[in-house]
Amino acid sequence: MDELRPTDPARIGAHRLLGRLGAGGMGVVYLGRTDAGATAAIKVILPEYAGDEEFRTRFRREVEAARTVRSPWAVAVVGAETEGERPWLATAFVPGPSLAEAVARCGPLPARSVRVLGRLMSRALTAVHTAGLVHRDVKPGNVLLTVDGPRLIDFGIARAGDATALTATGLVVGTPGFLPPEQASGDGTPPGPASDVFSLGCLLAYAATGRPPFGSGAVDALLYRTVHDEPDLAGIHDTELRALVARCLAKDPADRPTARQLDEGIVEDVPRGSIDWLPEDVVQLIADRSAAMLALPGIEPTITEEAAPRGRRRFLALAAGGAVVAGGGASAAWRVLRDDPAGGTAGKSGERAWTIGVQADLSGPRKAAGRAQERGVRVAVERLNSRADRPFTLQVKALDDGGDPRRAARVAEEFTRDRDVLAVIGPTGDAEANAVLSAYDEAMLPLITVSSLAFAYAPRSRKSFFQAAPSYAVLTQPIITRLVLRPDVERLGVLLDRAGGQAAYMSGYATNLMTPSLTTGTTIPRVVPAGARDLGPVIADMLARKCDALYYAGDAAGAARAARALAATPFTGPRMAMHTVMGPEFIEAAGDAATGWEFTAPFTDASAPAAEEFTAAHRRRFGSAPAHWAAEGHDAAGLVIAALTAFPKRPARAALVARIAGSTYKGISRTYAFDEKQILVGDDACLYRVENGRYRFVGPAPKAGT
């Protein structure tokens, strides 16, 4: 929910407005609440439509028809004004995520969930059609998931079935990908109840597979496929469900079942106040989204608690607004680590806090890096808050995503909803970053990562995302410089171990690809499957082909096996591994064979001259020297703080994004500046070598020409 704008009204009818839920081509949707505490979604029609007498006549008919829709699975109309200067329609507010969001964040639903969804949505459409309406925009974004079942929403473009004279011939109204062929063709065929059934079939296919049945892409191509191609139902493995969806997607409207027939034909029990029909991660998403109701101004909830199995079905009922928020599991997602004594208040009484968020893996596979970054941020914030001339006071809010992409998406939702949060440092890993980019982008909340190094993310605009670290591709340049640009090396062996996952693939692939481009050397690439135990034969093969140097891309366990296998040969040339190997496991498992292995890493060391002041501050705060990645967390916070000081008052998130994008900041690790894609400019890295059973910081990694 966005804040109200100065031009927005304070009240509409009996509703006090709390914020903006969205805006579309027809009007603006607000969240409002009556004096009695009932919340509603209120769509206010734009002036250009309100002044059109034909539109106003149609709107009046729709409101009258919508009032007669009686279904627990369709939102109810709770108020309307059809004669005023700005007509509006209010429906009950549902604080759950949309089906589109649930599938995008948690993946396709299991067959039983899809059948329940289909049965309840067919009942909602039966009520809509009985009222003489055609919804005309049945899509995943218009189905909300709640603790007691789904809800069909948005009658904003619904039309009374007998009002076709008011519909322009050839106008395509609806969402491509979920339109029936009779509308996709644009031949003027009026929509009917069968059109909604086709759209429901598309929606169920999306829920079951995670993609629309006619694909995506250019609108013209999508509409053509809808009219001429058969739907892609691959991935629907349940035979009965697949047949049901196929019936809904019949090209001829006469061949489709009615909504009532669909309800009667689905053999599946419907939930009766239970949420067990949905997977665990979707339940958590519903709980987190419902929890946002707690942040609404003026709510004074009456709290009751109800026990349920496995601790995940416990909910807190908000009697005042009829909302539901989760206990137990959701509270863990909100956990804020506030051990920073200087992070308390943010200024004068009544002022909103200025907060930097930290989204990190604090308990999962990369918890060491995540915790180090969090500590680095806290040191930067404490140093600011200790200044007598500080222009503002900051606080830190840290949330643990556990290195789990689905949990990361929920954490991102929590941060984007918290209007006090001006920027977020994180996430720790590539998968988590991929999972959250869209959420931060939609909120225009600056997101600065120092340890997600992918050189490609899922396609999206990335308007608010800053990759403040060299990618795996950029890190290959100092690797190649160190290994190949020397008189005794001509052939570089590249050992790609699939056990290292996508990061290893990107690093190994880039090294193999770029070596011939950056040097006169050649590569001897080899790939081993994940789980390969004996690397001796593949290393022997590489050495037999006159390999002069070796680069290993994989995990720590595989690197130790490679080191031991290499130590058993006469090979004395340079050897390196990707920085993700660095940790106690490699040295412990490789033993003496680890000696001499080198790494180029995107993080600096506590012993680096530039880190001296930071290291001292870290020791005072935490009683120990900073671990790897702490300085980078400190730098990211410093980058945000420097950008904030350029504003005379609290900035909007979008303004802060623009300021960071155009700034240059000298940190401990490197100088931070970004290109037009908001990717770090430069290839600064650090060189480490294993000596005497530990990782020794050597200094800056070599650059080409040095």
Coordinates of N, CA, C and O in Angstrom, one line a residue, residues 26 45 54-69 77 80 82 89 131-136 155-161 163 166-167:
M26 N -9.1 2.9 -15.3 CA -10.4 3.4 -15.0 C -10.5 4.3 -13.8 O -11.4 5.1 -13.6
I45 N -13.7 6.5 -9.8 CA -13.6 6.6 -11.2 C -13.0 7.9 -11.6 O -13.2 8.9 -11.0
E54 N -22.7 7.8 -21.1 CA -22.8 6.4 -21.4 C -22.1 5.6 -20.4 O -22.6 4.6 -19.9
F55 N -20.9 6.0 -20.0 CA -20.2 5.3 -19.0 C -20.9 5.3 -17.7 O -21.0 4.3 -17.0
R56 N -21.4 6.5 -17.3 CA -22.1 6.6 -16.0 C -23.4 5.7 -16.0 O -23.7 5.1 -15.0
T57 N -24.1 5.6 -17.1 CA -25.2 4.7 -17.2 C -24.8 3.3 -17.0 O -25.4 2.5 -16.3
R58 N -23.7 2.9 -17.7 CA -23.2 1.5 -17.6 C -22.7 1.2 -16.1 O -23.0 0.2 -15.6
F59 N -22.1 2.2 -15.6 CA -21.5 2.0 -14.2 C -22.7 1.8 -13.2 O -22.7 1.0 -12.3
R60 N -23.8 2.6 -13.4 CA -24.9 2.5 -12.5 C -25.5 1.1 -12.6 O -25.9 0.5 -11.6
R61 N -25.7 0.6 -13.8 CA -26.2 -0.8 -14.0 C -25.3 -1.8 -13.4 O -25.8 -2.8 -12.8
E62 N -24.0 -1.7 -13.6 CA -23.1 -2.6 -13.0 C -23.2 -2.7 -11.5 O -23.1 -3.7 -10.8
V63 N -23.2 -1.5 -10.9 CA -23.3 -1.4 -9.4 C -24.6 -2.1 -8.9 O -24.6 -2.9 -8.0
E64 N -25.7 -1.9 -9.6 CA -27.0 -2.5 -9.2 C -26.9 -4.0 -9.3 O -27.3 -4.8 -8.5
A65 N -26.2 -4.5 -10.4 CA -26.1 -5.9 -10.6 C -25.1 -6.5 -9.6 O -25.3 -7.6 -9.0
A66 N -24.0 -5.8 -9.4 CA -23.0 -6.3 -8.4 C -23.5 -6.5 -7.0 O -23.1 -7.4 -6.3
R67 N -24.4 -5.6 -6.6 CA -25.0 -5.7 -5.3 C -25.8 -7.0 -5.1 O -26.0 -7.5 -4.0
T68 N -26.2 -7.7 -6.2 CA -26.9 -8.9 -6.1 C -26.1 -10.1 -6.1 O -26.6 -11.2 -6.0
V69 N -24.7 -10.0 -6.3 CA -23.8 -11.1 -6.3 C -23.7 -11.6 -4.9 O -23.3 -10.9 -3.9
V77 N -20.0 -6.1 -2.5 CA -20.1 -4.6 -2.6 C -20.7 -4.1 -1.3 O -21.7 -4.6 -0.8
A80 N -21.5 2.4 -2.5 CA -21.3 2.9 -3.9 C -21.9 4.3 -3.9 O -22.9 4.6 -3.1
T82 N -23.2 6.5 -7.3 CA -23.2 6.5 -8.8 C -23.6 7.8 -9.3 O -23.5 8.0 -10.5
L89 N -17.1 2.8 -6.1 CA -17.6 1.5 -5.7 C -16.7 1.0 -4.6 O -15.5 0.9 -4.8
A131 N -26.2 -13.0 -11.5 CA -26.6 -11.6 -11.3 C -26.6 -10.9 -12.6 O -26.9 -9.7 -12.6
G132 N -26.4 -11.6 -13.7 CA -26.4 -10.9 -15.0 C -25.2 -10.2 -15.4 O -25.2 -9.4 -16.4
L133 N -24.1 -10.5 -14.7 CA -22.8 -9.9 -15.0 C -21.9 -10.9 -15.8 O -22.0 -12.1 -15.6
V134 N -20.9 -10.3 -16.5 CA -19.8 -11.1 -17.0 C -18.5 -10.4 -16.5 O -18.4 -9.2 -16.6
H135 N -17.7 -11.1 -15.8 CA -16.5 -10.5 -15.2 C -15.6 -9.9 -16.2 O -15.1 -8.7 -16.0
R136 N -15.2 -10.6 -17.2 CA -14.3 -10.2 -18.3 C -12.9 -10.0 -17.9 O -12.1 -9.6 -18.8
F155 N -14.6 -6.1 -10.0 CA -15.7 -6.0 -10.9 C -15.6 -4.7 -11.7 O -16.6 -4.3 -12.3
G156 N -14.4 -4.1 -11.7 CA -14.2 -2.8 -12.3 C -14.5 -2.8 -13.8 O -14.9 -1.7 -14.3
I157 N -14.3 -3.9 -14.5 CA -14.6 -3.8 -16.0 C -15.7 -4.9 -16.3 O -15.9 -5.2 -17.4
A158 N -16.4 -5.4 -15.2 CA -17.5 -6.3 -15.5 C -18.6 -5.5 -16.2 O -18.8 -4.3 -16.0
R159 N -19.4 -6.2 -17.0 CA -20.5 -5.6 -17.8 C -21.7 -6.4 -17.7 O -21.7 -7.6 -17.7
A160 N -22.9 -5.7 -17.5 CA -24.1 -6.5 -17.5 C -24.3 -7.2 -18.9 O -24.0 -6.6 -19.9
G161 N -24.8 -8.4 -18.8 CA -24.8 -9.2 -20.1 C -25.7 -8.7 -21.2 O -25.4 -8.9 -22.3
A163 N -26.0 -5.5 -21.8 CA -25.6 -4.1 -22.1 C -24.6 -4.0 -23.2 O -23.8 -3.1 -23.3
L166 N -23.6 -0.9 -25.4 CA -22.7 0.1 -24.8 C -21.2 -0.3 -25.0 O -20.4 0.4 -24.5
T167 N -20.9 -1.4 -25.6 CA -19.6 -1.9 -25.7 C -19.1 -1.6 -27.1 O -19.8 -2.0 -28.1

